[in-house]
mmCIF file of C-alpha atoms in Angstrom:
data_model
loop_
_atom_site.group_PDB
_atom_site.id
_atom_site.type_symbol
_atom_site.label_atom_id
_atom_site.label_comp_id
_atom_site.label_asym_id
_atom_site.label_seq_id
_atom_site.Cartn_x
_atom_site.Cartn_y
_atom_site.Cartn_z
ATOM 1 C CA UNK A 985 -3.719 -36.360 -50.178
ATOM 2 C CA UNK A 986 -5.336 -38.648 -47.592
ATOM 3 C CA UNK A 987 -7.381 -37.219 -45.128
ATOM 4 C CA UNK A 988 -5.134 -38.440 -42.266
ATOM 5 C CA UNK A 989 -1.864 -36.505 -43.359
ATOM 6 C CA UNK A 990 -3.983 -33.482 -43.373
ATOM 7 C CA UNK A 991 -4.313 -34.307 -39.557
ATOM 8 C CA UNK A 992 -1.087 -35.159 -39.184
ATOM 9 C CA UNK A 993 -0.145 -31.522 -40.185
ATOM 10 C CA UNK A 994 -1.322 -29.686 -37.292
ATOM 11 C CA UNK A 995 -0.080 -32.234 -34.757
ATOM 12 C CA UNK A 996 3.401 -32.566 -35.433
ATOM 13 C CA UNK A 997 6.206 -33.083 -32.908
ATOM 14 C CA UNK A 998 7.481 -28.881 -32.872
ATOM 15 C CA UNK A 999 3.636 -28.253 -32.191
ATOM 16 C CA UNK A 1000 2.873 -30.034 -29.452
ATOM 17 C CA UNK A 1001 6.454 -28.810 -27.971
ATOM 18 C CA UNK A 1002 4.883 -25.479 -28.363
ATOM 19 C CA UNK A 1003 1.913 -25.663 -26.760
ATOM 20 C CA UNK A 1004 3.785 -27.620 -23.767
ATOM 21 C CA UNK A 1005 5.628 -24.262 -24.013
ATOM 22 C CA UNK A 1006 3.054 -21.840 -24.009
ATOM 23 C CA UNK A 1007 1.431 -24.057 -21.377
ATOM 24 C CA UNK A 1008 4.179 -23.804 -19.135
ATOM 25 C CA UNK A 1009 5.036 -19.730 -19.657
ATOM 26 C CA UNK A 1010 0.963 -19.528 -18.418
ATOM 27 C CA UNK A 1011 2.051 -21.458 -15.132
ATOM 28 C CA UNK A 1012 5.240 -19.594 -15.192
ATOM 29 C CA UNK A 1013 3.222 -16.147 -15.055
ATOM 30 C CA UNK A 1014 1.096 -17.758 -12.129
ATOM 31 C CA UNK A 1015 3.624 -18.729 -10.245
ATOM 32 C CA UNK A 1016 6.030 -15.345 -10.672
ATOM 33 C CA UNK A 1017 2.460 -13.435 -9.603
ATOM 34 C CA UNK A 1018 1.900 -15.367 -6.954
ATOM 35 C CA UNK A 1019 5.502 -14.791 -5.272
ATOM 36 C CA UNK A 1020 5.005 -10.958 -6.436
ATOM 37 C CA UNK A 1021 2.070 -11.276 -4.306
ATOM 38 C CA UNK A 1022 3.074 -12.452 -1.272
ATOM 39 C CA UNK A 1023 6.844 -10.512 -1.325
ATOM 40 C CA UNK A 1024 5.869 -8.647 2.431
ATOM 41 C CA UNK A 1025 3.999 -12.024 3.830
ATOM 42 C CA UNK A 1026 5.971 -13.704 6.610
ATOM 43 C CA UNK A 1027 7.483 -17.062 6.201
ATOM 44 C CA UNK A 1028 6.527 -17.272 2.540
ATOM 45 C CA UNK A 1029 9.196 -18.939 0.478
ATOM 46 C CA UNK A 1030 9.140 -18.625 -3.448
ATOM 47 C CA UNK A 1031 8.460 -21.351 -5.943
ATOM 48 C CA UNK A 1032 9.654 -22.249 -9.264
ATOM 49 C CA UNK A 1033 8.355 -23.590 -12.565
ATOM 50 C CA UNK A 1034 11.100 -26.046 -14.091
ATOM 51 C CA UNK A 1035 10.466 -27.056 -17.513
ATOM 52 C CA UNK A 1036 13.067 -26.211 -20.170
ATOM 53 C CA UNK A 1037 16.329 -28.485 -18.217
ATOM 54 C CA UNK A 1038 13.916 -31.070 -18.035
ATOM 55 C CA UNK A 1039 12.743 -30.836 -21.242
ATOM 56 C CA UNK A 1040 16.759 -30.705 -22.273
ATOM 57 C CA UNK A 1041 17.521 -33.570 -20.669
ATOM 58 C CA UNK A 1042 14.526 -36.000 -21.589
ATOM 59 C CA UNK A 1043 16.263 -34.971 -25.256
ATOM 60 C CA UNK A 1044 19.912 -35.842 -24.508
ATOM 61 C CA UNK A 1045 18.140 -38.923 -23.495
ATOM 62 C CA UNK A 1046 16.446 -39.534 -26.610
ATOM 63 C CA UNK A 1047 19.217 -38.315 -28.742
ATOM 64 C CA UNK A 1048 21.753 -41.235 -27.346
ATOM 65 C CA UNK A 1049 18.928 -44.254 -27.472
ATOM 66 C CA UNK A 1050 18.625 -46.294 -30.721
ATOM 67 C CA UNK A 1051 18.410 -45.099 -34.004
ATOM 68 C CA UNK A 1052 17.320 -47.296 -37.037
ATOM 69 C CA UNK A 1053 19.325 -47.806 -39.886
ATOM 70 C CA UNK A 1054 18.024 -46.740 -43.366
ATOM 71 C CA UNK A 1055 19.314 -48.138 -46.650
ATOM 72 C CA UNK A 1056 17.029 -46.114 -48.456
ATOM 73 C CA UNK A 1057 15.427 -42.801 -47.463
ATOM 74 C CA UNK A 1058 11.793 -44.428 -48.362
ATOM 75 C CA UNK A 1059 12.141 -46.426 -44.979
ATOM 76 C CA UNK A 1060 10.348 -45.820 -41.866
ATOM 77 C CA UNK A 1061 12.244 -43.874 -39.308
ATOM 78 C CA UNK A 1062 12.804 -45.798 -36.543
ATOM 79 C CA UNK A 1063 14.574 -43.704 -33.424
ATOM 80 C CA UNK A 1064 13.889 -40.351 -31.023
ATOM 81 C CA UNK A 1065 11.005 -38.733 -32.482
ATOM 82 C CA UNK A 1066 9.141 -35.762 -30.279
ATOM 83 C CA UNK A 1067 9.921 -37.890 -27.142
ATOM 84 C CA UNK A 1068 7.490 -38.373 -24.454
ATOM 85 C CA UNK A 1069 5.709 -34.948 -23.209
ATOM 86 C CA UNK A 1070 7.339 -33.823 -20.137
ATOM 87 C CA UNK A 1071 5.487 -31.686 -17.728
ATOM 88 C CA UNK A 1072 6.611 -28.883 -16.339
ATOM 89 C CA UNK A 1073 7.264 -28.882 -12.530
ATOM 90 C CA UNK A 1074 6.557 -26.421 -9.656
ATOM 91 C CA UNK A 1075 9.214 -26.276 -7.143
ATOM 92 C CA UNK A 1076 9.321 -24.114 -3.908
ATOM 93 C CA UNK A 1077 12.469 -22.931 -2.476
ATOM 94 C CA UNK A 1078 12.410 -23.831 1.099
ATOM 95 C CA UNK A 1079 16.133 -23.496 1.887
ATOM 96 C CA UNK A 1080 17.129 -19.854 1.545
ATOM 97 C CA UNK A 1081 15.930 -16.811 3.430
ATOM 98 C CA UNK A 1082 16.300 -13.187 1.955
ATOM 99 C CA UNK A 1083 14.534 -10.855 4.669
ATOM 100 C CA UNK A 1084 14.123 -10.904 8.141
ATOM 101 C CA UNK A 1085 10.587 -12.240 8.364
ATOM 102 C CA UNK A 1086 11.969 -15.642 6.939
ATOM 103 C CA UNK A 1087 10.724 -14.350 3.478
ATOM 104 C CA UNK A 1088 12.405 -15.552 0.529
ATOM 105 C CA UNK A 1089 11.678 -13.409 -2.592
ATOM 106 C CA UNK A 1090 13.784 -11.337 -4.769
ATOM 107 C CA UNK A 1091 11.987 -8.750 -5.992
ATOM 108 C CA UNK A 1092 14.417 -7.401 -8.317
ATOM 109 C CA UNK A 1093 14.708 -11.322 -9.763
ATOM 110 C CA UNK A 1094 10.943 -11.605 -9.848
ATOM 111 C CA UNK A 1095 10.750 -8.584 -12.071
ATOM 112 C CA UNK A 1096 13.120 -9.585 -14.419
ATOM 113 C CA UNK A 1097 11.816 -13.269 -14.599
ATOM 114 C CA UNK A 1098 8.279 -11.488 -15.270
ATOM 115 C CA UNK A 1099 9.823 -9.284 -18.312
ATOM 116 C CA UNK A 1100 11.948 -12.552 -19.528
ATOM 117 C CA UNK A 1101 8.597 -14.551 -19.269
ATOM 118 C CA UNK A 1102 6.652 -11.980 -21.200
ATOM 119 C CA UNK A 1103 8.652 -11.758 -23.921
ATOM 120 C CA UNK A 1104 9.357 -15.859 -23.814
ATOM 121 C CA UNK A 1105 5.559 -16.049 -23.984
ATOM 122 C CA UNK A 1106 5.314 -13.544 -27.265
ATOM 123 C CA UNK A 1107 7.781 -15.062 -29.201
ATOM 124 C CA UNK A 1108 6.942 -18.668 -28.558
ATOM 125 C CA UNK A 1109 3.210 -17.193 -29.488
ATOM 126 C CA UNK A 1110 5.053 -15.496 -32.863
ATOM 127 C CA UNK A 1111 6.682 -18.870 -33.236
ATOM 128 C CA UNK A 1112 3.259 -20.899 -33.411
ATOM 129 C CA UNK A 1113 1.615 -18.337 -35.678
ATOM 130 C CA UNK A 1114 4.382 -18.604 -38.110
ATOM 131 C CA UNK A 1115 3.773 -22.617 -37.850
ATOM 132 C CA UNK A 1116 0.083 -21.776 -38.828
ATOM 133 C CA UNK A 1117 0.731 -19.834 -41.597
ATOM 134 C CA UNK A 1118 3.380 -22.187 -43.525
ATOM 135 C CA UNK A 1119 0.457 -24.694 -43.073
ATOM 136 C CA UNK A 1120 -2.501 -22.015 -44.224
ATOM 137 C CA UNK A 1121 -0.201 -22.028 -47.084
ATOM 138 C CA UNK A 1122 0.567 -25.391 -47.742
ATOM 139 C CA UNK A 1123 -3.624 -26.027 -47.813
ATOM 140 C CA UNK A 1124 -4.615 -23.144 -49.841
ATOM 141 C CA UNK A 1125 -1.355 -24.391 -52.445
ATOM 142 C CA UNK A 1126 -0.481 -20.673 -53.251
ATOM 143 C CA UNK B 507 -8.994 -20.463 -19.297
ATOM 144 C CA UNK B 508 -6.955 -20.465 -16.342
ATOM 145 C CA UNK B 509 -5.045 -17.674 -17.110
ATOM 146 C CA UNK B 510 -7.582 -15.737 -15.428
ATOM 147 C CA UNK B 511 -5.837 -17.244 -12.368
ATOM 148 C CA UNK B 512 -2.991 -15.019 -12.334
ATOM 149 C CA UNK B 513 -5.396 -12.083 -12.503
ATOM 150 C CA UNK B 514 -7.144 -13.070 -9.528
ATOM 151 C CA UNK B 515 -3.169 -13.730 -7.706
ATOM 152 C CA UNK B 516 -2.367 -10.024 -8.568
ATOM 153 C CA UNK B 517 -5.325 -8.561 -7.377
ATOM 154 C CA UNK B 518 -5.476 -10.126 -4.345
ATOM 155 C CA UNK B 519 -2.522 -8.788 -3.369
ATOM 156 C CA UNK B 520 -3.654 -5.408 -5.067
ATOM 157 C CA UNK B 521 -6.399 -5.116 -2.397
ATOM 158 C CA UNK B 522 -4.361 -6.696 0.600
ATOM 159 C CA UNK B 523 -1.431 -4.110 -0.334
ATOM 160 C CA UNK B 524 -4.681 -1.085 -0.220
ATOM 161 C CA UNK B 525 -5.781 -2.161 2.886
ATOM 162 C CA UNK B 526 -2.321 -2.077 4.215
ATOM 163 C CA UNK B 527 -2.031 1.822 2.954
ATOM 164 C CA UNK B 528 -5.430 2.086 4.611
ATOM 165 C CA UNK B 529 -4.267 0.870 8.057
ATOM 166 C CA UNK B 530 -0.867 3.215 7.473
ATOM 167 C CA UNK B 531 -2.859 6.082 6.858
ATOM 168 C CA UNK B 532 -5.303 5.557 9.648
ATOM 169 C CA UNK B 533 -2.158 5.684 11.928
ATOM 170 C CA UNK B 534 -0.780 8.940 10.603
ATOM 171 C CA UNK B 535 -4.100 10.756 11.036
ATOM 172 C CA UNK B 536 -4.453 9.553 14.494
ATOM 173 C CA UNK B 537 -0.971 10.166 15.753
ATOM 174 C CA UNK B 538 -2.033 12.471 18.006
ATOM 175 C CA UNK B 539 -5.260 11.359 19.169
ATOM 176 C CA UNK B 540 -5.513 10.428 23.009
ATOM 177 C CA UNK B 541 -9.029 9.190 22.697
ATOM 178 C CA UNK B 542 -8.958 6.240 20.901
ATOM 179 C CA UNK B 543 -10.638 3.986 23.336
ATOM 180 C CA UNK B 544 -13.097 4.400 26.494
ATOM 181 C CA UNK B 545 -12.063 1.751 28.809
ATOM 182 C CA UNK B 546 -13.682 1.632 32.357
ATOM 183 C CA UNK B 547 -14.202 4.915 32.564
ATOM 184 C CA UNK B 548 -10.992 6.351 31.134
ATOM 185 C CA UNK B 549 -9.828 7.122 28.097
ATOM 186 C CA UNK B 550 -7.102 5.270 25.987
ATOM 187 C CA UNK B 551 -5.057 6.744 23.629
ATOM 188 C CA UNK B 552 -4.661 5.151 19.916
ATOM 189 C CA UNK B 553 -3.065 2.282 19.878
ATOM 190 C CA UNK B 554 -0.989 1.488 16.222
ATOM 191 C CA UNK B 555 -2.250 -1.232 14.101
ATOM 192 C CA UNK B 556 -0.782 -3.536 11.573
ATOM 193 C CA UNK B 557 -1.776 -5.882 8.856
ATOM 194 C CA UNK B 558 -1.101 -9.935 9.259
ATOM 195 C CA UNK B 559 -0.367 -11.288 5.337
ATOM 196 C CA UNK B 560 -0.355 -15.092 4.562
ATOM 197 C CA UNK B 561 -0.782 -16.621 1.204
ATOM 198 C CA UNK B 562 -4.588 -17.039 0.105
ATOM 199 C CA UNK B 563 -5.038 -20.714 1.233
ATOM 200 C CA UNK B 564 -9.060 -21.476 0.538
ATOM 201 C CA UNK B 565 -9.318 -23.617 -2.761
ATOM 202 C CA UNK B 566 -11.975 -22.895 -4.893
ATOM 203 C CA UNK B 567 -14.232 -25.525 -6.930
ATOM 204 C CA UNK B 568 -11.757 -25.016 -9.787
ATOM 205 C CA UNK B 569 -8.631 -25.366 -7.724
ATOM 206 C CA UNK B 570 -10.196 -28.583 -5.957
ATOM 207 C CA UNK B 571 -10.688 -29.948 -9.849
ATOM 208 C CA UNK B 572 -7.090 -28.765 -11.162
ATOM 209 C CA UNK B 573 -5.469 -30.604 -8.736
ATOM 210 C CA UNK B 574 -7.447 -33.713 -9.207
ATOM 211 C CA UNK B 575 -6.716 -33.361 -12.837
ATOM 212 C CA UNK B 576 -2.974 -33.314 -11.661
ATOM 213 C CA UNK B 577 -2.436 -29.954 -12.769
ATOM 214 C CA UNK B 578 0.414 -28.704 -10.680
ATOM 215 C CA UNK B 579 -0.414 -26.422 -7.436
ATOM 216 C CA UNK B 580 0.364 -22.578 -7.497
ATOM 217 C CA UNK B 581 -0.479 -20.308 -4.809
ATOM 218 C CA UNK B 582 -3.646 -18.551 -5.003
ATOM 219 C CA UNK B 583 -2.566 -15.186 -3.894
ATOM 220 C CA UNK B 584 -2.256 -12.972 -0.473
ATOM 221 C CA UNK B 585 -4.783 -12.239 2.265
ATOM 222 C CA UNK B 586 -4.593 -9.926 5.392
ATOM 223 C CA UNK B 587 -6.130 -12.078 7.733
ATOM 224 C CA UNK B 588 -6.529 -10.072 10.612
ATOM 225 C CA UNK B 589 -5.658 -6.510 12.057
ATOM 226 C CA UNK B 590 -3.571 -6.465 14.987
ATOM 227 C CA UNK B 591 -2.819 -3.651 17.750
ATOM 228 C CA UNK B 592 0.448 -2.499 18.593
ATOM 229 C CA UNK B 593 0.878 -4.102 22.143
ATOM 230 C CA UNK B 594 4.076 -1.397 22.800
ATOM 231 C CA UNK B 595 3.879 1.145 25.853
ATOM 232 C CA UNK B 596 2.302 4.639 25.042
ATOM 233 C CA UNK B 597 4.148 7.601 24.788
ATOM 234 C CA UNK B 598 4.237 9.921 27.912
ATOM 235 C CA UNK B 599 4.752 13.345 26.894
ATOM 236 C CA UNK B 600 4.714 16.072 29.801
ATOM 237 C CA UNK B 601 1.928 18.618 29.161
ATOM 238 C CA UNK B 602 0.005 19.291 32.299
ATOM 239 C CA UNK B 603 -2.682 21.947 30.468
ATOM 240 C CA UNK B 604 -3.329 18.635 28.383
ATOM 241 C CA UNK B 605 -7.251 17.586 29.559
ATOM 242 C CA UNK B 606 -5.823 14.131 29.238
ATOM 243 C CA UNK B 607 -2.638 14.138 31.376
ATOM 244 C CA UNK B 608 -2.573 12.539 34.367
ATOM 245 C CA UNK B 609 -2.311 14.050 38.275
ATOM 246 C CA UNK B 610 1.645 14.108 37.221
ATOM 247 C CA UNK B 611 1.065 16.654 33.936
ATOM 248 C CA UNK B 612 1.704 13.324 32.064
ATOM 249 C CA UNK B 613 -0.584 12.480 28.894
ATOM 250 C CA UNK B 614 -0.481 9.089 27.170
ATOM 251 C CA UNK B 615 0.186 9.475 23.677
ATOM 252 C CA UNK B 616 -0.313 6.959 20.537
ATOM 253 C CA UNK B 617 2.272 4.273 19.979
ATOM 254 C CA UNK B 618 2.132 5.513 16.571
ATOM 255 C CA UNK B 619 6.153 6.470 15.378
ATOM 256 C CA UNK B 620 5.251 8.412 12.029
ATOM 257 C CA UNK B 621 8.895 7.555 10.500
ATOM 258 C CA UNK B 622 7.571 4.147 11.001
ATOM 259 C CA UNK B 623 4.230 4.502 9.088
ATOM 260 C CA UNK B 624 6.166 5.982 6.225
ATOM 261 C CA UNK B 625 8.164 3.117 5.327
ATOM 262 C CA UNK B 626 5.449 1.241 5.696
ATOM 263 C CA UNK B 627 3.558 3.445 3.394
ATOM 264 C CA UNK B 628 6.399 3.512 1.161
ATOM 265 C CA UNK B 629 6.950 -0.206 1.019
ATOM 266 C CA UNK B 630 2.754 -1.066 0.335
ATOM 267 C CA UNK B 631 2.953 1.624 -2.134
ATOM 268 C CA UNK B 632 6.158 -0.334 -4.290
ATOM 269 C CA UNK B 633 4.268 -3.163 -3.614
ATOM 270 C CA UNK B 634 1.561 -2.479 -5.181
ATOM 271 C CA UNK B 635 3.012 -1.203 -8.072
ATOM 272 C CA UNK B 636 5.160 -4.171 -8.979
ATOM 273 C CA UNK B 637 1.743 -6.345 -8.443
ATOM 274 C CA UNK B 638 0.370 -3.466 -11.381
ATOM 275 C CA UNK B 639 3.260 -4.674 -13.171
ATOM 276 C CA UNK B 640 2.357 -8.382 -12.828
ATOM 277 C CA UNK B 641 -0.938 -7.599 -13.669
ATOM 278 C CA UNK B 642 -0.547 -5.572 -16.796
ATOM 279 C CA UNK B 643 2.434 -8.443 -18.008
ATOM 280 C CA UNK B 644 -1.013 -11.200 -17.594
ATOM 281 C CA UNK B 645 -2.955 -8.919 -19.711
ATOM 282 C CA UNK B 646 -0.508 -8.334 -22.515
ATOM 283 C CA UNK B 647 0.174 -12.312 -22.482
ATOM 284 C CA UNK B 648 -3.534 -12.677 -22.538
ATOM 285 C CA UNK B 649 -3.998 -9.768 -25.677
ATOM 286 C CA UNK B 650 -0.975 -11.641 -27.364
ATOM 287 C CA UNK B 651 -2.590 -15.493 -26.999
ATOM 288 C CA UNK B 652 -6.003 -13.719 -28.984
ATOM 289 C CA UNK B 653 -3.660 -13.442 -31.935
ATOM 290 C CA UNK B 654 -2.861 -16.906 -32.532
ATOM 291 C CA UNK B 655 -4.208 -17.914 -35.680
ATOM 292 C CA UNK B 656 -4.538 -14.769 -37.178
#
């Protein structure tokens, strides 16, 4: 086995996704603990980390552009790979107002986003050690 | 690691949320008091204060370099800013053995309206406890991250 491939094995497509994942649940948790924060300071409005409908669309994208065609299944692959990285976005939500000091934040929907994040964030972290392990076991050959 | 960032967000607002129940319980103890303040040459009764929140705006070295490195902006936290008096008229109560009351019988009382103070308290003390929340979600996400790899 060349040493390149053995590269190539922890930098596939599904883990980078991951780790753009992981990276965005961390800026998820920032941003939920930030609003959390400031839920009694005036004129505060909320923000938002959006990631996963972007991510979703840059793939329905992908999915419709060109695909190769292979005679033989020894050909290169030619057509939507891991796409390019998309970055997760912070949005605030200037429009709405939810108490009477021109405050916009939920509490009850911040909590649950927190909980939904949390457990997001452990199973994408499950997810990525089970990605380790098929490979621990694919070097050790037993 | 910048997860250490939402540490920092929660316990900013852990501390402005205790100063808050600070200022509410400074009110309830001096509900009654009429001598808050000497002012030329006559006392002034307690006058009510309250907090001023806004997010935590100063950056930090680290914030100044995240941003540069086009790492998007989150908020940094909450800060009471300032503590402000309660500008509303005292309460005359009629009590002419007061030593405070006026050639009338009237003594100025604190602005203070307990019923007031205890939503307030109420509300700082929910606050803080969903900020515990966000703060003990962090650390589990933080514990959960060492395990990768193991």
């Amino acid at each position: 086995m060349k040493v390149g491939k053995i590269v190539n094995l922890l930098s596939g497509a599904s883990f980078d996704r991951l780790q753009g994942a992981i990276d965005t649940s961390n800026l998820r948790q920032k941003v939920i603990a930030n609003n959390i924060a400031n839920a009694d300071t005036p004129n505060f409005k909320r923000s938002d980390v959006s990631f996963e409908s972007m991510l979703e669309q840059e793939m329905d994208r992908n999915s419709s552009s060109l695909i190769g065609n292979r005679t033989d299944s020894r050909h290169f692959y030619i057509g939507p790979n891991s796409g390019s990285m998309v970055s997760p976005q912070v949005t605030t939500d200037e429009t709405t107002v939810y108490n009477n000091n021109l405050n916009n934040v939920d509490m009850d929907k911040e909590m649950s986003q927190l909980a939904q994040n949390q457990l997001k964030y452990n199973a994408l972290i499950q997810q990525l050690n089970h990605d380790i392990k098929l490979k621990r076991i694919v070097l050790e050959g037993r | 690691m910048n997860i250490s960032n939402s540490f920092n967000i929660s316990a900013s607002a852990l501390t402005a949320q205790r100063l808050r129940m600070d200022v509410v319980s400074s009110n309830i103890a001096n509900a009654e008091t009429t001598r808050g303040r000497y002012v030329d040459g006559k006392f002034e009764p307690y006058r009510r204060k309250m907090v001023v929140m806004q997010p935590y705006q100063e950056k930090s070295f680290a914030n100044v370099l995240q941003s540069e490195l086009g790492e998007p902006d989150v908020g940094r936290g909450v800060k009471i800013t300032q503590i402000k008096e309660d500008q509303a008229p005292f309460k005359q109560v009629y009590n002419p053995t007061h030593p405070d009351a006026d050639s009338n019988g009237y003594v100025s009382m604190p602005n203070v309206d307990v019923l007031k103070e205890m939503v307030d308290m109420i509300s700082a003390t929910r606050a803080y406890e969903s900020n515990v929340t966000a703060l003990n979600a962090s650390k589990s996400m933080f514990m959960k991250a060492l395990e990768i790899g193991k």
